Coordinates of C-alpha atoms and ligand atoms in Angstrom, one line a residue:
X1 CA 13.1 -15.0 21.5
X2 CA 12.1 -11.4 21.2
X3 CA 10.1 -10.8 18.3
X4 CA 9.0 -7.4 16.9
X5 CA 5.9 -7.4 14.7
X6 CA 6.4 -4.3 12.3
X7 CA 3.4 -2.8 10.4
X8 CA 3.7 -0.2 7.6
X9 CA 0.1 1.1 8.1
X10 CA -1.2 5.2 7.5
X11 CA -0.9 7.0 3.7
X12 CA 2.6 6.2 1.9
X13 CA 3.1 8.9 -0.7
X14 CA 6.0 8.1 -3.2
X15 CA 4.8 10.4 -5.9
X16 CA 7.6 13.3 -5.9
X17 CA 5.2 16.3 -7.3
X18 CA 2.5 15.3 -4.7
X19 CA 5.3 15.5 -2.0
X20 CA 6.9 18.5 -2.9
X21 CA 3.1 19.8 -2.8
X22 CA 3.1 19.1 0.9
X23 CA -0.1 16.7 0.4
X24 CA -2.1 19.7 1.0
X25 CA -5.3 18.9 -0.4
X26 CA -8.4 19.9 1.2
X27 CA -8.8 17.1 4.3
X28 CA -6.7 14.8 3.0
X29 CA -4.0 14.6 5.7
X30 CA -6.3 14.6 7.9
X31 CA -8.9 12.2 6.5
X32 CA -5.6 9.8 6.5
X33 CA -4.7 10.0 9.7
X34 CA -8.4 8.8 10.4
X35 CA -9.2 6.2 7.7
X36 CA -5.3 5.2 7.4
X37 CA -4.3 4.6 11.1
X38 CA -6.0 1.1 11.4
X39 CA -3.6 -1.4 13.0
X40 CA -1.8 -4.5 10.9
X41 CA -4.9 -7.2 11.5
X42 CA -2.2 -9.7 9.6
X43 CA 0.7 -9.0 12.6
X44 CA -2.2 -8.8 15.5
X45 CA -3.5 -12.7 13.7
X46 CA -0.4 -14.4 13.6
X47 CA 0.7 -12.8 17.2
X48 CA -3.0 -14.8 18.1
X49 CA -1.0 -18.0 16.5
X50 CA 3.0 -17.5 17.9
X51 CA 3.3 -20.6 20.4
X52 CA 4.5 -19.7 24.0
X53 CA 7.3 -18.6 25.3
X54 CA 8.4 -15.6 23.2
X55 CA 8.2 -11.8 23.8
X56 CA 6.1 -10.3 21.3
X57 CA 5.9 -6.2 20.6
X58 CA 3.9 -4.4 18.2
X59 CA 5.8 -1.3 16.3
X60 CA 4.3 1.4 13.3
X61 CA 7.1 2.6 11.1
X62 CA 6.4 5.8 10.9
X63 CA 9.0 6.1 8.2
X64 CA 12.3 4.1 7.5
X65 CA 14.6 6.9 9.2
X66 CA 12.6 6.7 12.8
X67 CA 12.3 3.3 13.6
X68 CA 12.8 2.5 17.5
X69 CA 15.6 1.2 18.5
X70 CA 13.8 -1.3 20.9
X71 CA 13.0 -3.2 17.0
X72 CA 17.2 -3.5 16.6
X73 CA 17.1 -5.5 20.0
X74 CA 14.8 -7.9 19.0
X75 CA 15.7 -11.3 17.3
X76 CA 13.1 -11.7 14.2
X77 CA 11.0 -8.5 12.8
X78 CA 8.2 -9.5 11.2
X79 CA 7.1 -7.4 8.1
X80 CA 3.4 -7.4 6.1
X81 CA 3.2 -6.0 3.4
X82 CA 1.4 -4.4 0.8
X83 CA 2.8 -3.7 -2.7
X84 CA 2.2 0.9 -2.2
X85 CA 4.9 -0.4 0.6
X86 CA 7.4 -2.9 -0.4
X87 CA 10.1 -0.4 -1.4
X88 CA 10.3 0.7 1.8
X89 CA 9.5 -2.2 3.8
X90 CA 12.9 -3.7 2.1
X91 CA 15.0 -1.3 2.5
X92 CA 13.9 -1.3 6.8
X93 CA 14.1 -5.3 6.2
X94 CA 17.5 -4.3 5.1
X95 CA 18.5 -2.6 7.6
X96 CA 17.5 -5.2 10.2
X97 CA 19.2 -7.6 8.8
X98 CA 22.7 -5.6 8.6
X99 CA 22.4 -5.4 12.0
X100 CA 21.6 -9.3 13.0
X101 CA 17.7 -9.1 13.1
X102 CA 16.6 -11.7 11.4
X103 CA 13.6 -10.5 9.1
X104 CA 10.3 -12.4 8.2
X105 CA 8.2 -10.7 5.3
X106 CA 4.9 -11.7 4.8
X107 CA 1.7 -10.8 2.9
X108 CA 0.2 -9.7 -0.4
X109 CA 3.1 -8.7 -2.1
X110 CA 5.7 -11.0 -1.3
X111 CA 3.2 -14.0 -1.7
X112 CA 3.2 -13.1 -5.2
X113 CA 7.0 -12.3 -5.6
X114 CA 8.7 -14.2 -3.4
X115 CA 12.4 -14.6 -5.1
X116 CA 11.9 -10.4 -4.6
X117 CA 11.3 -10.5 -1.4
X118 CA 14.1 -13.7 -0.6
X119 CA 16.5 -10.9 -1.0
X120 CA 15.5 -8.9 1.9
X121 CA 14.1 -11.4 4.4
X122 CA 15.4 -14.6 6.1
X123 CA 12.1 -15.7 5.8
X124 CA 8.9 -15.1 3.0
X125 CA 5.7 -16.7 3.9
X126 CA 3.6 -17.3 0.5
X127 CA -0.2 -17.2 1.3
X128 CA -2.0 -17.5 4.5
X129 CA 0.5 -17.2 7.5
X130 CA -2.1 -18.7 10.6
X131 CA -0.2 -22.2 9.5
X132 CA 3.3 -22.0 8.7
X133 CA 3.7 -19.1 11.3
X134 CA 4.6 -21.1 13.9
X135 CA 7.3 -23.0 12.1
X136 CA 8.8 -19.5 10.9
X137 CA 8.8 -19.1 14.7
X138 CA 10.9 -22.2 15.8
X139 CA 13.6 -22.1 12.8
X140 CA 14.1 -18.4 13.3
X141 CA 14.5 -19.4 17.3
X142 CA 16.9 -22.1 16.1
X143 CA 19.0 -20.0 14.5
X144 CA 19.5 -17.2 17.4
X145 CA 20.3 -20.1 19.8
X146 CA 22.7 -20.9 17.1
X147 CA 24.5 -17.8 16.6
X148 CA 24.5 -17.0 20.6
X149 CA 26.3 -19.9 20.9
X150 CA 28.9 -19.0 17.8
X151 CA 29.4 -15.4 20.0
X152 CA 28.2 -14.4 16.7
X153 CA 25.6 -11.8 16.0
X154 CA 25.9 -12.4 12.2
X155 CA 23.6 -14.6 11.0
X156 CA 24.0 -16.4 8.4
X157 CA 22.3 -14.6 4.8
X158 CA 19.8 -17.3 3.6
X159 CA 16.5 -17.3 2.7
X160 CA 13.7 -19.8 3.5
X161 CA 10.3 -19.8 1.3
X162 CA 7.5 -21.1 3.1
X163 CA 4.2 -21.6 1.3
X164 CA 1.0 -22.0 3.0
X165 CA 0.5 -24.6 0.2
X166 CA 2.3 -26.8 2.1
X167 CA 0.1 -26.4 5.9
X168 CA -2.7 -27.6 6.7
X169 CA -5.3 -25.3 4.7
X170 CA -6.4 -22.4 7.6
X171 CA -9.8 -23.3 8.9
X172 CA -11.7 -19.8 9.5
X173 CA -13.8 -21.2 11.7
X174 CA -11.3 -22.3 14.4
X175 CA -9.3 -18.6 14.1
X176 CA -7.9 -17.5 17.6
X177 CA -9.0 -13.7 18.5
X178 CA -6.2 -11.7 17.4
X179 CA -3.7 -9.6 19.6
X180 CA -5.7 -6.8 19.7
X181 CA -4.1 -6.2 23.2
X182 CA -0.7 -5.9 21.7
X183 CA -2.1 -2.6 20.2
X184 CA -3.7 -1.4 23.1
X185 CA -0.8 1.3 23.9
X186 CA -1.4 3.2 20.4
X187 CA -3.7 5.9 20.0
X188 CA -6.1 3.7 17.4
X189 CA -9.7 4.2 17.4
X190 CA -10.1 2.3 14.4
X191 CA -9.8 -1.6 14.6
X192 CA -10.4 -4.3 12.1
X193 CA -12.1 -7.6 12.5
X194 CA -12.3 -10.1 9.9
X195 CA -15.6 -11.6 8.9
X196 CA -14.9 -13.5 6.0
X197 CA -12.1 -14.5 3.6
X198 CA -11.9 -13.4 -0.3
X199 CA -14.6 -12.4 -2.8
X200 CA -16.8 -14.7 -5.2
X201 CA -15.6 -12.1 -8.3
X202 CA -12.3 -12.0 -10.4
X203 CA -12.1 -8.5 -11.0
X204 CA -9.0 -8.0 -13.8
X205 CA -7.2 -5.5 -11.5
X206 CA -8.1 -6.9 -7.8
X207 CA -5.1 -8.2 -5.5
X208 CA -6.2 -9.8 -3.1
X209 CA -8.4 -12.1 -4.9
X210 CA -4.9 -13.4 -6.2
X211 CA -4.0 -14.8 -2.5
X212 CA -7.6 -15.5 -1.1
X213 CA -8.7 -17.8 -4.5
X214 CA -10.1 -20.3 -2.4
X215 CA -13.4 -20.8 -2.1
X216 CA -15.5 -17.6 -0.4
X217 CA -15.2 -17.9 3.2
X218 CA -17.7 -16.7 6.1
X219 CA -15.8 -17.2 9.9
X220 CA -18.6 -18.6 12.2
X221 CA -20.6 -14.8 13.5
X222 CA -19.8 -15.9 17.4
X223 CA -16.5 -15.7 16.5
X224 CA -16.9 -12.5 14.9
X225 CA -18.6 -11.1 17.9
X226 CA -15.8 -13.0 20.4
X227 CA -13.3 -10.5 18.5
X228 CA -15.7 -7.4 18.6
X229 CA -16.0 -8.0 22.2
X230 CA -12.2 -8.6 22.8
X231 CA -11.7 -5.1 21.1
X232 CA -14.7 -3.3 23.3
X233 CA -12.5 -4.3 26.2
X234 CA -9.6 -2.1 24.9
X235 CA -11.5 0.5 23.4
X236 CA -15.3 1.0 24.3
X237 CA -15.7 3.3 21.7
X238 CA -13.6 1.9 19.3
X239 CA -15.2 2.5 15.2
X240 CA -14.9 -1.1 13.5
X241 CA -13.7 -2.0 10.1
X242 CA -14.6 -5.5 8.8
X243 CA -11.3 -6.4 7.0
X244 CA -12.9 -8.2 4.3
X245 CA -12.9 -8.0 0.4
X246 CA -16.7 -8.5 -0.3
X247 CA -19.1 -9.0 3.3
X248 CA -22.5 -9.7 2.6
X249 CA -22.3 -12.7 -0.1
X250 CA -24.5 -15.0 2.1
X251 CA -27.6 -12.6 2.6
X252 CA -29.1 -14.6 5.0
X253 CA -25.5 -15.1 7.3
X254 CA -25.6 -11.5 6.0
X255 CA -28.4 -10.8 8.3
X256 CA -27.0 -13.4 11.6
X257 CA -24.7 -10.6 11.7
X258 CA -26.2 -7.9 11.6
X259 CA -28.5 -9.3 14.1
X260 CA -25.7 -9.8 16.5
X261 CA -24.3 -6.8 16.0
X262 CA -27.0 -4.7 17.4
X263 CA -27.2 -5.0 20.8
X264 CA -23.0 -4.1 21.1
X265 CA -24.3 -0.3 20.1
X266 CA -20.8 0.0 18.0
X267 CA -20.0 1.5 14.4
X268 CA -19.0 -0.3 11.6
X269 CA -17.9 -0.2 8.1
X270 CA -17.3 -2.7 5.5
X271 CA -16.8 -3.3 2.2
X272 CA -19.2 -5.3 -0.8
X273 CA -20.7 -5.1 -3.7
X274 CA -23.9 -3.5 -5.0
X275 CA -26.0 -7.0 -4.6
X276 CA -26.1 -5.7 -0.7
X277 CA -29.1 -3.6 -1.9
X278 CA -31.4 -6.8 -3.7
X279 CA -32.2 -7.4 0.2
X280 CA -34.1 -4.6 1.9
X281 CA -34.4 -6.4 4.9
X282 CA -30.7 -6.6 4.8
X283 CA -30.3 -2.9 4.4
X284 CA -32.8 -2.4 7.5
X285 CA -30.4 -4.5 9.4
X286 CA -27.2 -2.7 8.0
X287 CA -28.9 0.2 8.9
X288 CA -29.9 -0.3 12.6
X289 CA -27.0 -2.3 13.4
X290 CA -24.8 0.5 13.6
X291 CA -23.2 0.1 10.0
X292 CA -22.2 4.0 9.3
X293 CA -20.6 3.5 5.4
X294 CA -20.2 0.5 3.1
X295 CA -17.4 0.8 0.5
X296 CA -18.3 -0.2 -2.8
X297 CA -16.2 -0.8 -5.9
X298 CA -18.5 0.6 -8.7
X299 CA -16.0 0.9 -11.1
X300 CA -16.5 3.2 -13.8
X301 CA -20.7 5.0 -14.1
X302 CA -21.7 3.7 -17.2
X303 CA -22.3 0.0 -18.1
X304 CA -20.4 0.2 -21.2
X305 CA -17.7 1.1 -19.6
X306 CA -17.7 -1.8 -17.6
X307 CA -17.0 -5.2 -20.1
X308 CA -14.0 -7.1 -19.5
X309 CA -13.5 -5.8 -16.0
X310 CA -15.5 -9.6 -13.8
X311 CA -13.9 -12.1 -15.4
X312 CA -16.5 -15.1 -14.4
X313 CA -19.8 -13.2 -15.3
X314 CA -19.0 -9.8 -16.4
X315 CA -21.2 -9.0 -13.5
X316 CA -19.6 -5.3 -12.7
X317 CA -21.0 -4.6 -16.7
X318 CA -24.2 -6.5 -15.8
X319 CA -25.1 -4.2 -12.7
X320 CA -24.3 -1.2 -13.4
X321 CA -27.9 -0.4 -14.9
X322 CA -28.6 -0.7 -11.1
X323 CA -26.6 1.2 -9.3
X324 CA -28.6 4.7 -8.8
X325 CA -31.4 2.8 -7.8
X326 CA -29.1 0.5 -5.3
X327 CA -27.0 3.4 -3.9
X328 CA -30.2 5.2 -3.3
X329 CA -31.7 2.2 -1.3
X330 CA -29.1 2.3 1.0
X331 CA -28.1 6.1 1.4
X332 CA -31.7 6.4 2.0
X333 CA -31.7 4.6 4.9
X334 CA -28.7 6.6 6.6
X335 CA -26.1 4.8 5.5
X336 CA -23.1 6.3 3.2
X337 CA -21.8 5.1 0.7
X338 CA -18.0 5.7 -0.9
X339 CA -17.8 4.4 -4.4
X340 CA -15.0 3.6 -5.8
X341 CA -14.3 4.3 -9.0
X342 CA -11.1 3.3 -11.3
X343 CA -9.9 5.4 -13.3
X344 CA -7.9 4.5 -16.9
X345 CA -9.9 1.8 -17.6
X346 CA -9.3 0.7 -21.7
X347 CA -13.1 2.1 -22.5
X348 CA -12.2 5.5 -20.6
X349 CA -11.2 8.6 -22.4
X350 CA -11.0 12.4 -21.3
X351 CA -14.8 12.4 -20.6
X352 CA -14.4 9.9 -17.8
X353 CA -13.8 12.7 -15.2
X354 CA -17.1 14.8 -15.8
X355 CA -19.0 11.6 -15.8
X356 CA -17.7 10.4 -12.2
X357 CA -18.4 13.8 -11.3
X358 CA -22.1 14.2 -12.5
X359 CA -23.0 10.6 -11.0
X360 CA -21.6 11.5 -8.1
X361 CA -23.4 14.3 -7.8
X362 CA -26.4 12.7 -9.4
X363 CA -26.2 9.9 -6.9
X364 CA -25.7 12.0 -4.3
X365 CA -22.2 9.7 -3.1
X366 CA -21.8 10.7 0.4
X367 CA -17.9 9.9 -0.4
X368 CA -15.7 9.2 -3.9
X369 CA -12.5 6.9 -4.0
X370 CA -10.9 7.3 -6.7
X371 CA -7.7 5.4 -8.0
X372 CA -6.0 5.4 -11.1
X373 CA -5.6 1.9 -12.7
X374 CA -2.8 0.3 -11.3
X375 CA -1.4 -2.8 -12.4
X376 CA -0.3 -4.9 -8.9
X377 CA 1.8 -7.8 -9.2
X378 CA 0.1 -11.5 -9.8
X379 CA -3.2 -9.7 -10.9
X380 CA -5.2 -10.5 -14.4
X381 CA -4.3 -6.9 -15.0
X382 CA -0.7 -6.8 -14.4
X383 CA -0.3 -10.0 -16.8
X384 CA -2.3 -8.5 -19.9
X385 CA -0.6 -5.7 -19.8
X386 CA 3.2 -7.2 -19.6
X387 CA 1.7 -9.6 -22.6
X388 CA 0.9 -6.6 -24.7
X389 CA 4.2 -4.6 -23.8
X390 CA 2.4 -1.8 -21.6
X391 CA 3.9 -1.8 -18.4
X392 CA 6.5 1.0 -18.5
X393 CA 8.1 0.6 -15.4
X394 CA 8.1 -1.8 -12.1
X395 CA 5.5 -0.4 -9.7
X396 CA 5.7 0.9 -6.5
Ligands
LIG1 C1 -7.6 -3.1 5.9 C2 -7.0 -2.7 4.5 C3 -6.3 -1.6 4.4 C4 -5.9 -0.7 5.6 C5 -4.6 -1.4 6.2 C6 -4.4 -1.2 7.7 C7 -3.2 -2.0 8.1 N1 -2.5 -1.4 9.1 O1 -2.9 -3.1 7.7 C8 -5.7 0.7 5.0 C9 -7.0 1.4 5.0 C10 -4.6 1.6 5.6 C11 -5.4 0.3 3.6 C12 -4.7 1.1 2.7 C13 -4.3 0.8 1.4 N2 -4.7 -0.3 0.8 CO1 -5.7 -1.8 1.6 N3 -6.7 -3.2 2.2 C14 -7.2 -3.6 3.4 C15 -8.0 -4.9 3.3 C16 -9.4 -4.6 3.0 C17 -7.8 -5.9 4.4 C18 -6.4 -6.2 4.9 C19 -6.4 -7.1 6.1 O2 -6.4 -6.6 7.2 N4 -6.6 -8.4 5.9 C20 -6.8 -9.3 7.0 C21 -5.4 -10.0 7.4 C22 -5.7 -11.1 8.4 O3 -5.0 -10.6 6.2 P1 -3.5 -10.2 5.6 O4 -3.1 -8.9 5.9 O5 -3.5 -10.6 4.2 O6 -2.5 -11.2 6.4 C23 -2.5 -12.6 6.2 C24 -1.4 -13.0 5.2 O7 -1.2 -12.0 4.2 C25 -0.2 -13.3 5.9 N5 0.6 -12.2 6.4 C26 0.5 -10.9 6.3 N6 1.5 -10.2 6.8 C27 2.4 -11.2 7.2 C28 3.7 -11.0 7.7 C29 4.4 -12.2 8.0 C30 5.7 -12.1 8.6 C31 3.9 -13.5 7.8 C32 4.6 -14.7 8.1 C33 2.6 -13.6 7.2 C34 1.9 -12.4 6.9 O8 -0.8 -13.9 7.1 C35 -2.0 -13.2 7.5 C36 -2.9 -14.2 8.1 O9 -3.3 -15.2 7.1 C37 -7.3 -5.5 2.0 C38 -8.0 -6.6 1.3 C39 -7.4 -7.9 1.5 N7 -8.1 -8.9 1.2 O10 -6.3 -8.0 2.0 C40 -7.0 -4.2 1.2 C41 -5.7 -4.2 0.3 C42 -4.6 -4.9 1.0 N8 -5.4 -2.8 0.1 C43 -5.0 -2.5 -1.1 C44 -4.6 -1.2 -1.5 C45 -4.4 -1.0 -3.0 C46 -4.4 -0.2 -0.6 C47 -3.9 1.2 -0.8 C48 -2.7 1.3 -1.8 C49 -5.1 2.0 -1.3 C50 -4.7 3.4 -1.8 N9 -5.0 3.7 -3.0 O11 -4.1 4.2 -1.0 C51 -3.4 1.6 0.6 C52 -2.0 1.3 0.9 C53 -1.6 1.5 2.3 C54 -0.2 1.2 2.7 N10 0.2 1.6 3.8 O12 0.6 0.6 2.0 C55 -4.9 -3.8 -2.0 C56 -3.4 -4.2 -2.0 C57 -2.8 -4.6 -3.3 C58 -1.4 -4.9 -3.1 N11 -0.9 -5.9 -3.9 O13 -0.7 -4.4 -2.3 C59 -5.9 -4.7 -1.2 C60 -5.6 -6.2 -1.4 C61 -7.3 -4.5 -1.7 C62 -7.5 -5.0 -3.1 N12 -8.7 -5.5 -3.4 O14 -6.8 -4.9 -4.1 N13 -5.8 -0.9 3.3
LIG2 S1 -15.7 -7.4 -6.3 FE1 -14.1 -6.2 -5.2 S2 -13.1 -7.7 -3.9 FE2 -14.3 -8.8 -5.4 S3 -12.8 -9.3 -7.0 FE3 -13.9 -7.4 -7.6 S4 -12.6 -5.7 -6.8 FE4 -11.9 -7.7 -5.8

């Protein structure tokens, strides 16, 4: 079987006035083109897990007008997705399907909406895909040998759930290196490698806690080099993202790392939260280990801001007091940092904007994400606010 592995990666603008503005803000095209063109780590993983004998491809969409035509030859597309994407990614999935290609979705969004997403694919994977991937896989090969030998190129319109639920529970230790190979003919320069699974905190609006619940995970750091190395071979000078929620939970695995890191001379960037800067010896490995920005979700500058927003601990509230003293620890020791602020928090009101911008400046934040408070499918957020009658519209 021919299978095309489909990734919606890169900026997706749906907002009509920013479009008709041309997206012309200072940098931001091109910063996107940097930061956004990483490729689908979930497509490249379950590639890694596709038992033999089928022809696997990797495609971008650059937009649902331009895919290739080499992906309407192919027997099963398979779509990740994110929830900025789904529109779009159903209306390709769509489009597949009206021609014969059967359509697999997978992925954040549709593991929280899965009736959605049975509309638009033959088959929705709810959860972790490493297990049930390979079943996907046979049934969808099953049912191509069964239309070929109906002379029929229309499939037949159902849909099959599968949950993860169901698998054996994905062991992180025993992952396979992912396809990065399968890549290798796109211009990427950017790569992700996984280090660990999910995030100790429940933050009210965060997605992906929602899928990775379980238990914090850390994937054995011989593994994590195996991968680094398998993506030296393709790019030498390739810059790494770690495609995790929260990195340096375990200080002292933290620090195994960091340690093994060194001697590959490559750069890195991850993402975690301020406790990264309660370990100085940490930060001197960060540092010399070729770590160039860590991303961290600060939320909103002031602590009172912040109550409400951790659900175990309230620990964003808690540390906030810290964070000049914490970003300073690290940015002092050559490593950036972009915090992330959200704005529209309940506590925020028109003053919210010169505050990010005097800590910012205060702090001296090499780089500023902000985002306005969206409400994603399946979070805490999304369900307080349908309970109290304040979401306006379905989201994009
Ligand atoms: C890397 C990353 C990016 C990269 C993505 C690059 C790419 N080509 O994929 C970039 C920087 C572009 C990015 C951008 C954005 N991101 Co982002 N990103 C991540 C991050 C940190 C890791 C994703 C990843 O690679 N995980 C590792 C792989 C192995 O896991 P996975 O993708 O989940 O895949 C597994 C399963 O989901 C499943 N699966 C996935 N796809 C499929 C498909 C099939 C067919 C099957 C069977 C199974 C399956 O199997 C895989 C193996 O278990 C996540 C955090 C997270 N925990 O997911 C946030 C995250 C996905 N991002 C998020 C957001 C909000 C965004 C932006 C909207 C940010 C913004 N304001 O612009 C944009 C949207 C971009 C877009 N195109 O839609 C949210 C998504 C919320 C949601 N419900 O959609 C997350 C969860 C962060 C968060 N804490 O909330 N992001
Ligand atoms: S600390 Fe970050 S990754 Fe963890 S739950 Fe909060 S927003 Fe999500």
């Amino acid at each position: 079987m021919r299978i095309g592995l489909l990734a919606m990666s890169g900026i997706r603008a749906h907002d009509p006035e920013l479009l008709r503005l041309g997206l012309t803000l200072p940098g931001f095209v091109e910063r996107s083109r940097q930061v956004a063109a990483l490729p689908s780590l979930g497509l490249l993983q379950l590639a890694a897990c596709t038992p033999p004998g089928h022809e696997l491809r990797y495609f971008e969409a650059p937009s649902q007008a331009d895919l290739p035509d080499e992906l309407f030859e192919c027997d099963l597309v398979a779509i990740s997705t994110f929830s900025a994407q789904i529109f779009e990614a159903y209306a390709i999935a769509d489009a597949f399907r009206a021609r014969g290609v059967q359509v697999a979705m997978g992925g954040l969004h549709v593991s929280v909406l899965p009736e959605e997403a049975a509309a638009h694919a033959d088959h929705v994977v709810v959860g972790e895909g490493e297990a049930a991937w390979p079943e996907v896989v046979a049934a969808a090969a099953s049912a191509t040998r069964c239309n070929r030998s109906r002379s029929n190129t229309s499939l037949a319109r159902t849909s099959t759930t599968w949950f993860a639920r169901d698998f054996t529970p994905v062991d992180v230790a025993t992952l396979p290196t992912p396809r990065y190979d399968l890549a290798a003919h796109r211009p990427y320069h950017r790569y992700t490698v996984q280090t660990t699974r999910g995030c100790p905190w429940r933050c009210d609006f965060c997605a992906s806690t929602v899928m990775l619940g379980r238990p914090y995970r850390k994937r054995p750091v011989e593994c994590v080099i195996r991968d680094v190395k398998a993506i030296l071979a393709i790019q030498p000078d390739a810059f790494l993202e770690f495609a995790d929620d929260n990195t340096f939970v375990d200080k002292e695995w933290s620090k195994e790392l960091c340690r093994a890191l060194a001697p590959l001379n490559v750069k890195w960037f991850t993402e975690t939260d301020i406790s990264v800067a309660d370990d100085p010896e940490l930060l001197d490995l960060i540092a010399t280990s070729g770590c160039r920005q860590l991303l961290i979700g600060l939320e909103s500058p002031a602590a009172a801001d912040l109550p409400g927003v951790e659900l175990h601990a309230d620990w964003k509230q808690q540390r906030a007091h810290d964070y000049k003293a914490a970003l300073h620890a690290i940015q002092s020791r050559g490593v950036t940092v972009n915090g992330c602020f959200v704005l529209g928090l309940d506590t925020h009101g028109p003053g919210i904007f010169d505050a990010v911008r005097d800590f910012a400046e205060e702090t001296a934040l090499y780089e500023v994400q902000i985002t306005v408070m969206t409400a994603f499918p399946g979070t805490p957020l999304h369900e307080r606010l349908a309970r109290e009658g304040r979401i306006l519209e379905p989201g994009r």
